[in-house]
Short mmCIF file of C-alpha atoms in Angstrom, two decimals:
data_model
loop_
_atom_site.label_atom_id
_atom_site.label_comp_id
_atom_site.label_asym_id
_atom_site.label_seq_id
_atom_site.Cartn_x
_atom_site.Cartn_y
_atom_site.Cartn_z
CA UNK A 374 123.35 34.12 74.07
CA UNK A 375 126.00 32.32 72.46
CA UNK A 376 128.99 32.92 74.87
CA UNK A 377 129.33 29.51 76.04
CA UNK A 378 128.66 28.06 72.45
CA UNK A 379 131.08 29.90 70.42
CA UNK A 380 134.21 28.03 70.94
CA UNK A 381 132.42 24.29 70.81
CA UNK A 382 132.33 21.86 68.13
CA UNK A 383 128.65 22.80 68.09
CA UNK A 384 128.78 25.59 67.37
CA UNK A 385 131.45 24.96 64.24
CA UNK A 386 129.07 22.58 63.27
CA UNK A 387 125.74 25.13 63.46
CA UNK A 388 128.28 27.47 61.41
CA UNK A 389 128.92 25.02 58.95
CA UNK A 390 125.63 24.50 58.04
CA UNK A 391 124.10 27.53 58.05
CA UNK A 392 123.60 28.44 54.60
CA UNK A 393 120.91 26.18 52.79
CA UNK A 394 123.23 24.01 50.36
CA UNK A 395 125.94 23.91 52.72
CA UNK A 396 128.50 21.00 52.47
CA UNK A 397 130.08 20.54 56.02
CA UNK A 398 133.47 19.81 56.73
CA UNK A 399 133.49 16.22 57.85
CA UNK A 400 135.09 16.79 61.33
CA UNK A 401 136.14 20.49 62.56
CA UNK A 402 139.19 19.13 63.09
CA UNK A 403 140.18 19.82 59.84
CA UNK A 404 140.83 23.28 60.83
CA UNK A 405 144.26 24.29 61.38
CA UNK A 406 144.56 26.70 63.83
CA UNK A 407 146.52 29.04 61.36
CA UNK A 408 145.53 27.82 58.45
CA UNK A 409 147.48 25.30 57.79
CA UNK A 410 149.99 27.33 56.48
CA UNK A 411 151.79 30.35 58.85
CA UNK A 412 153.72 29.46 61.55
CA UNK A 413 152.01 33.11 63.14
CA UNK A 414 149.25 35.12 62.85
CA UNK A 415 149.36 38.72 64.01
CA UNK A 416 146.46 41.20 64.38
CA UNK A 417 147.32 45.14 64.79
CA UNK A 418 145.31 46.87 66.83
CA UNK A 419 145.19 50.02 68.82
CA UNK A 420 145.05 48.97 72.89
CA UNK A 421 142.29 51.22 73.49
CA UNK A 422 139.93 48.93 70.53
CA UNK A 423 138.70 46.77 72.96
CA UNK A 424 135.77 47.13 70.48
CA UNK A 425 137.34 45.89 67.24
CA UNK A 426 138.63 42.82 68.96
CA UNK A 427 135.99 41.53 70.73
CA UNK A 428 134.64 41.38 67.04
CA UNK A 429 138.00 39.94 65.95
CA UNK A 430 137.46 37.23 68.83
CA UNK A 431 134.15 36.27 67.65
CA UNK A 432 135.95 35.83 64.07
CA UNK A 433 138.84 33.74 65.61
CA UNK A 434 136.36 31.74 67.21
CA UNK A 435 134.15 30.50 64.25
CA UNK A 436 137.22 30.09 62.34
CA UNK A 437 139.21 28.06 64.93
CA UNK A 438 142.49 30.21 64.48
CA UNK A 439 144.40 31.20 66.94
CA UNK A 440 146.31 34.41 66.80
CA UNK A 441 148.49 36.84 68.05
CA UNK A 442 147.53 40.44 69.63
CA UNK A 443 150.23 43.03 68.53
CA UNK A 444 149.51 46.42 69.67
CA UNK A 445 149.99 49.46 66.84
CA UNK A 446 151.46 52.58 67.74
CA UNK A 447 148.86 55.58 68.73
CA UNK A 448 149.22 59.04 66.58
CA UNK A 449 149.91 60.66 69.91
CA UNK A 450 152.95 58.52 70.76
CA UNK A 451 155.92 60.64 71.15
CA UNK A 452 157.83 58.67 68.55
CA UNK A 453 155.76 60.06 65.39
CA UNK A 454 157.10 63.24 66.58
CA UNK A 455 160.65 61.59 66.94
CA UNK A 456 159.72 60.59 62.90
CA UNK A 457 158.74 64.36 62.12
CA UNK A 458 161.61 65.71 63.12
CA UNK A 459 163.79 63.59 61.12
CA UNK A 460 162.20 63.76 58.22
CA UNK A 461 162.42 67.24 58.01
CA UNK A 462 166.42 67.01 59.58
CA UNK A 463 167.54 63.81 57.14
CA UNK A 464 165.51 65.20 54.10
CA UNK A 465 166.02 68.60 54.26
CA UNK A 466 169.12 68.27 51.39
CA UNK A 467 167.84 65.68 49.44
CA UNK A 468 166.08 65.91 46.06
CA UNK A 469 164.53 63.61 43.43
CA UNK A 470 168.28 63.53 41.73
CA UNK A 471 169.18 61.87 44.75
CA UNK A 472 166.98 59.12 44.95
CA UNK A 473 168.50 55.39 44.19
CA UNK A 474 167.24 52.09 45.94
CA UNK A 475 168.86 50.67 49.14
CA UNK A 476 171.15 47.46 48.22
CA UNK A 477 169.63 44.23 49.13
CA UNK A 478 169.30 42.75 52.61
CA UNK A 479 172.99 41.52 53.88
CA UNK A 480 172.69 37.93 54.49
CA UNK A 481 172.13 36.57 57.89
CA UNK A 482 174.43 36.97 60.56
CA UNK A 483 175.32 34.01 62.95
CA UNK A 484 172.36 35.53 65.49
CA UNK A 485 170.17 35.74 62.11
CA UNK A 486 169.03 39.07 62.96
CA UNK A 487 169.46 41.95 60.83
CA UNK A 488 171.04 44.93 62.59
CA UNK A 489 168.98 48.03 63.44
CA UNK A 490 169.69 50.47 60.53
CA UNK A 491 168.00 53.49 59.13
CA UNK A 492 164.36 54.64 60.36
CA UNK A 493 164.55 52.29 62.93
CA UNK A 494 167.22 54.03 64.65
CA UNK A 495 164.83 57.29 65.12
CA UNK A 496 162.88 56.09 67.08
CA UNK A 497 164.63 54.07 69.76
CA UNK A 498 166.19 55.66 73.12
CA UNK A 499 168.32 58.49 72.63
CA UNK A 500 170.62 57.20 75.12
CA UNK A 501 171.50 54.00 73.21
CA UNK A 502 174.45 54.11 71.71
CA UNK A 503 172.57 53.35 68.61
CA UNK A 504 170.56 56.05 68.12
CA UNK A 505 170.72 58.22 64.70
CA UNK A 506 172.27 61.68 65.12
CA UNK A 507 170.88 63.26 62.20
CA UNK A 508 169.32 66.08 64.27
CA UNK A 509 169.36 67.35 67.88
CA UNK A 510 166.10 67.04 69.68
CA UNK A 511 163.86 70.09 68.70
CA UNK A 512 162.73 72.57 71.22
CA UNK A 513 159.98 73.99 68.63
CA UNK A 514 156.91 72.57 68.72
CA UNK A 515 156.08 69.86 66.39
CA UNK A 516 154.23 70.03 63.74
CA UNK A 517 151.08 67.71 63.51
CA UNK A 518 151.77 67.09 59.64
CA UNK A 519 154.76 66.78 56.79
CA UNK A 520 153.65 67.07 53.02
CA UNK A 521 156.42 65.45 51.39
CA UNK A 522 156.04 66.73 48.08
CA UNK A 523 158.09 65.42 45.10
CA UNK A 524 161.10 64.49 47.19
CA UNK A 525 161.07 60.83 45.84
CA UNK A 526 160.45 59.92 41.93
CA UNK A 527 156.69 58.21 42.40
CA UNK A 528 154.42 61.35 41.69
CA UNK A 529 153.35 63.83 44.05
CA UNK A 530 153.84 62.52 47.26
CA UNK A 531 151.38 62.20 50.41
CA UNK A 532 150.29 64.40 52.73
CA UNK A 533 151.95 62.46 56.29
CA UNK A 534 149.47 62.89 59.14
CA UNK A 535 150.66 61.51 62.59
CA UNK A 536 148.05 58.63 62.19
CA UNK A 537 149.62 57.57 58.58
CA UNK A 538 152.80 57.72 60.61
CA UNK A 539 151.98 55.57 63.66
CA UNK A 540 150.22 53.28 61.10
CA UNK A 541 153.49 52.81 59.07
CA UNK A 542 155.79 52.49 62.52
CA UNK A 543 153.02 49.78 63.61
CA UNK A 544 153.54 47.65 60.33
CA UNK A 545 157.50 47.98 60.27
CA UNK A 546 157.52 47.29 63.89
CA UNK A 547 155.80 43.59 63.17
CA UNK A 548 157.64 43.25 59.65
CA UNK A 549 160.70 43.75 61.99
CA UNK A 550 159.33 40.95 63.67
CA UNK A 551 159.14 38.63 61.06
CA UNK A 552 162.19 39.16 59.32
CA UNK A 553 164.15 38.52 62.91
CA UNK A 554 162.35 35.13 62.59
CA UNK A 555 165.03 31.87 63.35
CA UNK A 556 163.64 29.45 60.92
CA UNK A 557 164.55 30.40 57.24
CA UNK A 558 161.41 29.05 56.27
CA UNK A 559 158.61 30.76 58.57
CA UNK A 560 155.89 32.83 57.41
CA UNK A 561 153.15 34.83 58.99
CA UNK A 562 149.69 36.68 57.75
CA UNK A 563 149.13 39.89 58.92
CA UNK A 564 145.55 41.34 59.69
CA UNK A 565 143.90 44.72 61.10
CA UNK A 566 141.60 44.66 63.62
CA UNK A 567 138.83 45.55 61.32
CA UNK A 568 138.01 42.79 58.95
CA UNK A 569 136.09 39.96 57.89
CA UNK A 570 137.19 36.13 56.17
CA UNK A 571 135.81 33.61 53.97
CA UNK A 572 134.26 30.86 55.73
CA UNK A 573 136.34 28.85 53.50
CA UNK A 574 139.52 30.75 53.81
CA UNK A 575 141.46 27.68 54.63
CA UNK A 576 140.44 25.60 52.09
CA UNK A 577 140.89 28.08 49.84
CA UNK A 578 144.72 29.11 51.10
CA UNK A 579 145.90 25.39 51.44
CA UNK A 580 144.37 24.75 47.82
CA UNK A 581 146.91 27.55 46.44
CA UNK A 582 149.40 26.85 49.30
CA UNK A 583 149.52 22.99 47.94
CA UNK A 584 149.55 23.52 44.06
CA UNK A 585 152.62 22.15 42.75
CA UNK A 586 154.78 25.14 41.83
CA UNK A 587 152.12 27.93 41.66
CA UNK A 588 153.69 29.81 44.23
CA UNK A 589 157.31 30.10 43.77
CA UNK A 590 159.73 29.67 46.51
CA UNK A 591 161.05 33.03 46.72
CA UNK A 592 157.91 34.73 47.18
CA UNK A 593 157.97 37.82 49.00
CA UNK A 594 154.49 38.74 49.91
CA UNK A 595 150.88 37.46 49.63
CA UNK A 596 147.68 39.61 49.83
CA UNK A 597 144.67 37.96 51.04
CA UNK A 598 143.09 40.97 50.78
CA UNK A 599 143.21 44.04 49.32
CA UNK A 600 141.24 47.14 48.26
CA UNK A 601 140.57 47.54 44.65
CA UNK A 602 141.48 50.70 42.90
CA UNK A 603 139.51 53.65 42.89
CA UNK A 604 139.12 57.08 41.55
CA UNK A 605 142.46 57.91 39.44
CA UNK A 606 144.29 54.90 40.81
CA UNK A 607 141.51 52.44 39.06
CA UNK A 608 143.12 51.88 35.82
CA UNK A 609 143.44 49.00 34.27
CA UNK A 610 147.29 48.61 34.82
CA UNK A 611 146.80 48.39 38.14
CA UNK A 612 144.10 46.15 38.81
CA UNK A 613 144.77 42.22 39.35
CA UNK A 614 141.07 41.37 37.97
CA UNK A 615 143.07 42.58 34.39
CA UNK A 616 145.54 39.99 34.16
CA UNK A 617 145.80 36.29 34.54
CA UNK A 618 146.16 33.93 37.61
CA UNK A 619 148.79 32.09 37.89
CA UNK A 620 149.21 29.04 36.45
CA UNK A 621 147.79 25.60 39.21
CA UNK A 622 145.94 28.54 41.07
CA UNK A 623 143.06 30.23 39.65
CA UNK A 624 142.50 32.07 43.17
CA UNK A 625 145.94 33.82 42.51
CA UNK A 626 147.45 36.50 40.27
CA UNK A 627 150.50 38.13 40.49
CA UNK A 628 150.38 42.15 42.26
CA UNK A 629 149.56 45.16 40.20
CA UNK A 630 147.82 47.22 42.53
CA UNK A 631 146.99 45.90 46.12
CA UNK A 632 146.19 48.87 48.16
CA UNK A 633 145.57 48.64 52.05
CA UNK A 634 147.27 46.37 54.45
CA UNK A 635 144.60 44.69 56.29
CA UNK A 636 145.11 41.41 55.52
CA UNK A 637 148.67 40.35 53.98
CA UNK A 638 151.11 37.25 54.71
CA UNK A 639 155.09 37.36 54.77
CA UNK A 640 157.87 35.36 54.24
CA UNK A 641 161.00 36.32 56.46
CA UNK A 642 163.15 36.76 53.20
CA UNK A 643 159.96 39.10 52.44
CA UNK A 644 160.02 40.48 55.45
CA UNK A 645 163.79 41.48 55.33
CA UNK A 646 163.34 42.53 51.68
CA UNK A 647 160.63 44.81 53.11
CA UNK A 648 162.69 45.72 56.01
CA UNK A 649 165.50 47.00 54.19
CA UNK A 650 163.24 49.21 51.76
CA UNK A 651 160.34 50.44 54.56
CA UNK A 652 163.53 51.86 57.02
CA UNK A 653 165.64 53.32 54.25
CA UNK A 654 166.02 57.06 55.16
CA UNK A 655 165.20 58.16 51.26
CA UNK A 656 162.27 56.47 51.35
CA UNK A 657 160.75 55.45 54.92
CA UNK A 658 157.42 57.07 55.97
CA UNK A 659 157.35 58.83 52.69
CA UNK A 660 153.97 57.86 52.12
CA UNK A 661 151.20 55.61 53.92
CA UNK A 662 152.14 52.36 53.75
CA UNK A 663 150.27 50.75 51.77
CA UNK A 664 151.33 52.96 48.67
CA UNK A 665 154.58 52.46 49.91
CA UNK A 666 153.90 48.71 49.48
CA UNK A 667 152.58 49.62 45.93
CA UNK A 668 155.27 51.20 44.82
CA UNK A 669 158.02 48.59 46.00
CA UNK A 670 155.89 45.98 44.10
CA UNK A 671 155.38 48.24 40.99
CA UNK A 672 159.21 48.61 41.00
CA UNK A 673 159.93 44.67 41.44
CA UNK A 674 161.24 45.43 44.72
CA UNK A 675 159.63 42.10 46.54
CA UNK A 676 157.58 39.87 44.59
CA UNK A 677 154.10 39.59 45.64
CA UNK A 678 150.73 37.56 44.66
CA UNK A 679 146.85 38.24 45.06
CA UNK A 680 144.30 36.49 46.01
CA UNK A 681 141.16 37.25 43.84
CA UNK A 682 138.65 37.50 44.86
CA UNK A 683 139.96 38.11 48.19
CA UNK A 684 139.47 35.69 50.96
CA UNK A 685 139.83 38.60 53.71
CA UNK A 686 137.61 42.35 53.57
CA UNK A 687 137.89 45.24 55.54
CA UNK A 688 134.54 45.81 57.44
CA UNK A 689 134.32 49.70 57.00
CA UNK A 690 131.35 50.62 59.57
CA UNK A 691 132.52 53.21 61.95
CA UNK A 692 135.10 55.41 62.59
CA UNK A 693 138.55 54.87 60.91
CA UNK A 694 141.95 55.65 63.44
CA UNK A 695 143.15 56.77 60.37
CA UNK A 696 141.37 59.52 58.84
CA UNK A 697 139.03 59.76 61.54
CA UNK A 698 136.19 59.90 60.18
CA UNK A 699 132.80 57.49 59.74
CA UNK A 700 133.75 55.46 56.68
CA UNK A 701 130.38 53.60 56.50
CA UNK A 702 129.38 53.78 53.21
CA UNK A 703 132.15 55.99 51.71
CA UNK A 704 134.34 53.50 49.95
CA UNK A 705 133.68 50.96 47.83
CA UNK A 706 132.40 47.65 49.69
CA UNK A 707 134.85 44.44 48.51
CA UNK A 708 132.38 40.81 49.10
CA UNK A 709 133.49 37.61 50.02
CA UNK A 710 131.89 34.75 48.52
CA UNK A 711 131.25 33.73 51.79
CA UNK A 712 131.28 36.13 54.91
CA UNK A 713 131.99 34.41 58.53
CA UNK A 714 130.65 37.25 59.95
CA UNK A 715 127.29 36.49 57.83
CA UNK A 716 127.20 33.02 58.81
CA UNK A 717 127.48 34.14 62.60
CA UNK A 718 124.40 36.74 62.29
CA UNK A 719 122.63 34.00 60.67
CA UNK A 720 123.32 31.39 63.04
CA UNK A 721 122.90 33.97 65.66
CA UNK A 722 118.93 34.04 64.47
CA UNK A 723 118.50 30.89 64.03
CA UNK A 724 118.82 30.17 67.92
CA UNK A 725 116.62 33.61 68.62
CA UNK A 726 113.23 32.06 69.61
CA UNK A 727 110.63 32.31 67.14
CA UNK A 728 108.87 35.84 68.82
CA UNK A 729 112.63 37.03 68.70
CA UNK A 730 113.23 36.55 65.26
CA UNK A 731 109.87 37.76 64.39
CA UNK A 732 110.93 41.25 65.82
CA UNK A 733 114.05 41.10 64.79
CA UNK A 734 112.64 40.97 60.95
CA UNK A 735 110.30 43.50 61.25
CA UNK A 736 112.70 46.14 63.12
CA UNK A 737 114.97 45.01 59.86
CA UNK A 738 112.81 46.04 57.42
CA UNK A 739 111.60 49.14 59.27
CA UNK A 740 115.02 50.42 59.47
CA UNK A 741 115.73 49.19 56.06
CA UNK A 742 112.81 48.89 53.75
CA UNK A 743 113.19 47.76 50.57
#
C-alpha cells in the first residue's frame, strides 16, 4: 500500500517518472502548493462524499496542493425550497419585456464587502432584519421542480430541479466568498469533487500566468476546464477549439462556450461582477449554473479565458448528485495530455510485486478484452 508513501518526496519523485520519456522536475520543491498562482483553492463537495474526496486527497497529494474543503448545499436543504417559493412569488409578474441587466457592482465600501442584496436575501433567517419580503412563507407543499420557461430573453429556459438549485446556491455561496476577499488583488480556482489534473498543471498555469500581457488585468474568470459542446449546443460559435489563443499563450483562448463548473478560477472583481449578476432577482437560479455562466460570458457580462486543451477533466464514473443517474460512459470523455490520476495507477503497479501485477493484467484484459 501506498498510504505512508503518498505525501513523500518519494513518492513525487516515483510520480515524476513514471511515464517512459519522462523529464523530472529537478527538486519537488518547485511545486507551489496552489500553483503558484491563487491565493485559495476551494473544492465543493457534498459532506456525505466521503468517497469523492478521498479520491480528491489522493489528487492533492501527488500534486502537492493544498486546498480548501467547502461543503455544497444538499437538494434536500430547506433553503432550495426557500428558492422555490420565491421564484414563483418574485417572478410571478415579470415577463421577457421586463428583462434588463443589473448595474455594475458598487465599489467597495470601507469594510470591502458588498452588502447582501437580491437572491441572497432568500435564503438567510427570516428573522434577520434583512430578509426579502417578497412572499410570506407557504403553507402548500413545495413543489420538487420550477420550469422557468421563456421568462428571461436566452431561449427556452431550464427545467430547475432542487439539485440544479442547491448546485447554483453552492457556487454563489463560495463566489460570495471570493468577492468578500480583503486584498484587491486575490484570486482563487474553484474545483468539484469529481475531477482529474494535468500532471503538469502548474507548469502549464504559471507559463500563461507569467506571459507578459496575455492575460489582461481585468480578467474576470478563467476555465481550466470545461466541457465541450454537445448535441445542439456544439456549433462552431461556441466552441473555443474555433478561434484563436491569445496572443504570448497558446494554452489560452478567450470564452465562447465553457459549459460545466468543475474546475474554474476567479478574480474578486470577477467574483463581484459574478455576484451582482448570479443574485439578481430577474435572473438568479434561472437556469443551472453553468449556462448561467454561458450566457453572462456570451453577453460580455465578465470577461473570461480558456484553457485548451484543458488542464482539469471531470472524471464521469458513477453516479452524478445532479441528475442522479450513472454517467459512465454517457457523455463525451474530455483527455488530458497527461492524467495524475494515470500516473498514480501506474505507479501504483509498478510497486505491485511481480505475481500481483501479473494478475492484475490478466483480470484487465478479461474484463476488458481487446
Amino acid at each position: 500500500m501506498l498510504a505512508s508513501a503518498d505525501t513523500s518526496q518519494s513518492w513525487h519523485q516515483l510520480l515524476d517518472s513514471v511515464r517512459a520519456g519522462d523529464q523530472p522536475l529537478l527538486a519537488t520543491s518547485r511545486r507551489a502548493s496552489r500553483l503558484g498562482v491563487f491565493e485559495d483553492i476551494f473544492v465543493l463537495s457534498l459532506k456525505r462524499r466521503y468517497d469523492r474526496r478521498e479520491r480528491m486527497e489522493t489528487l492533492r497529494s501527488a500534486l502537492g496542493l493544498n486546498w480548501t474543503y467547502a461543503f455544497a448545499t444538499e437538494a434536500a436543504d430547506p433553503k432550495v425550497s426557500l428558492i422555490l417559493d420565491h421564484i414563483r412569488a418574485v417572478r410571478a409578474n415579470y415577463t421577457q419585456k421586463d428583462f434588463f441587466w443589473p448595474p455594475p457592482p458598487p465599489p467597495p465600501g470601507p469594510d470591502l464587502l458588498m452588502s447582501l442584496a437580491g437572491a441572497e436575501l432568500w435564503v438567510i433567517d427570516p428573522s434577520d432584519p434583512h430578509a426579502s419580503s417578497a412572499t410570506p412563507p407557504s403553507d402548500q407543499e413545495y413543489l420538487p421542480e420550477i420550469f422557468l420557461g421563456d421568462f428571461t430573453p436566452f431561449g427556452k429556459g431550464a427545467l430547475m430541479t432542487r439539485p440544479r438549485i442547491a448546485t447554483y446556491l453552492s457556487h454563489m455561496n463560495l463566489v460570495r466568498r471570493i468577492a468578500d476577499a480583503p486584498d484587491a488583488n486575490y484570486s482563487a480556482l474553484i474545483l468539484e469533487d469529481d475531477v482529474d489534473a494535468d500532471w503538469n498543471i502548474q507548469r502549464t498555469v504559471r507559463r500563461v500566468w507569467d506571459a507578459h500581457h496575455a492575460l489582461p488585468e481585468d480578467w474576470d474568470m478563467v476555465y481550466l476546464g470545461h466541457c465541450p459542446p454537445i448535441g445542439h449546443d456544439a456549433d462552431a460559435r461556441n466552441s473555443e477549439a474555433h478561434f484563436p489563443h491569445v496572443p504570448g499563450a497558446p494554452e489560452l483562448r478567450p470564452s465562447r462556450g465553457p459549459w460545466c463548473t468543475h474546475a474554474y478560477a476567479l478574480s474578486r472583481n470577477g467574483a463581484r461582477r459574478l455576484l451582482t449578476h448570479m443574485r439578481y432577482e430577474l435572473f438568479a437560479f434561472s437556469r443551472p449554473v453553468d449556462n448561467a455562466y454561458v450566457h453572462l460570458i456570451m453577453n460580455n457580462r465578465v470577461k473570461s479565458f480558456t484553457f485548451l486543451p484543458p488542464v482539469v477533466v471531470q472524471v464521469r464514473d458513477g453516479v452524478s448528485d445532479i441528475w442522479g443517474t450513472d454517467m459512465t460512459g454517457k457523455v463525451s470523455k474530455d483527455d488530458l495530455v497527461d492524467s495524475t490520476l494515470e500516473r498514480i495507477a501506474l505507479a501504483r503497479l509498478q510497486q505491485q510485486p511481480a505475481q500481483s501485477r501479473i494478475e492484475t493484467d490478466v483480470k484487465r484484459h478479461t474484463d476488458h478484452p481487446t
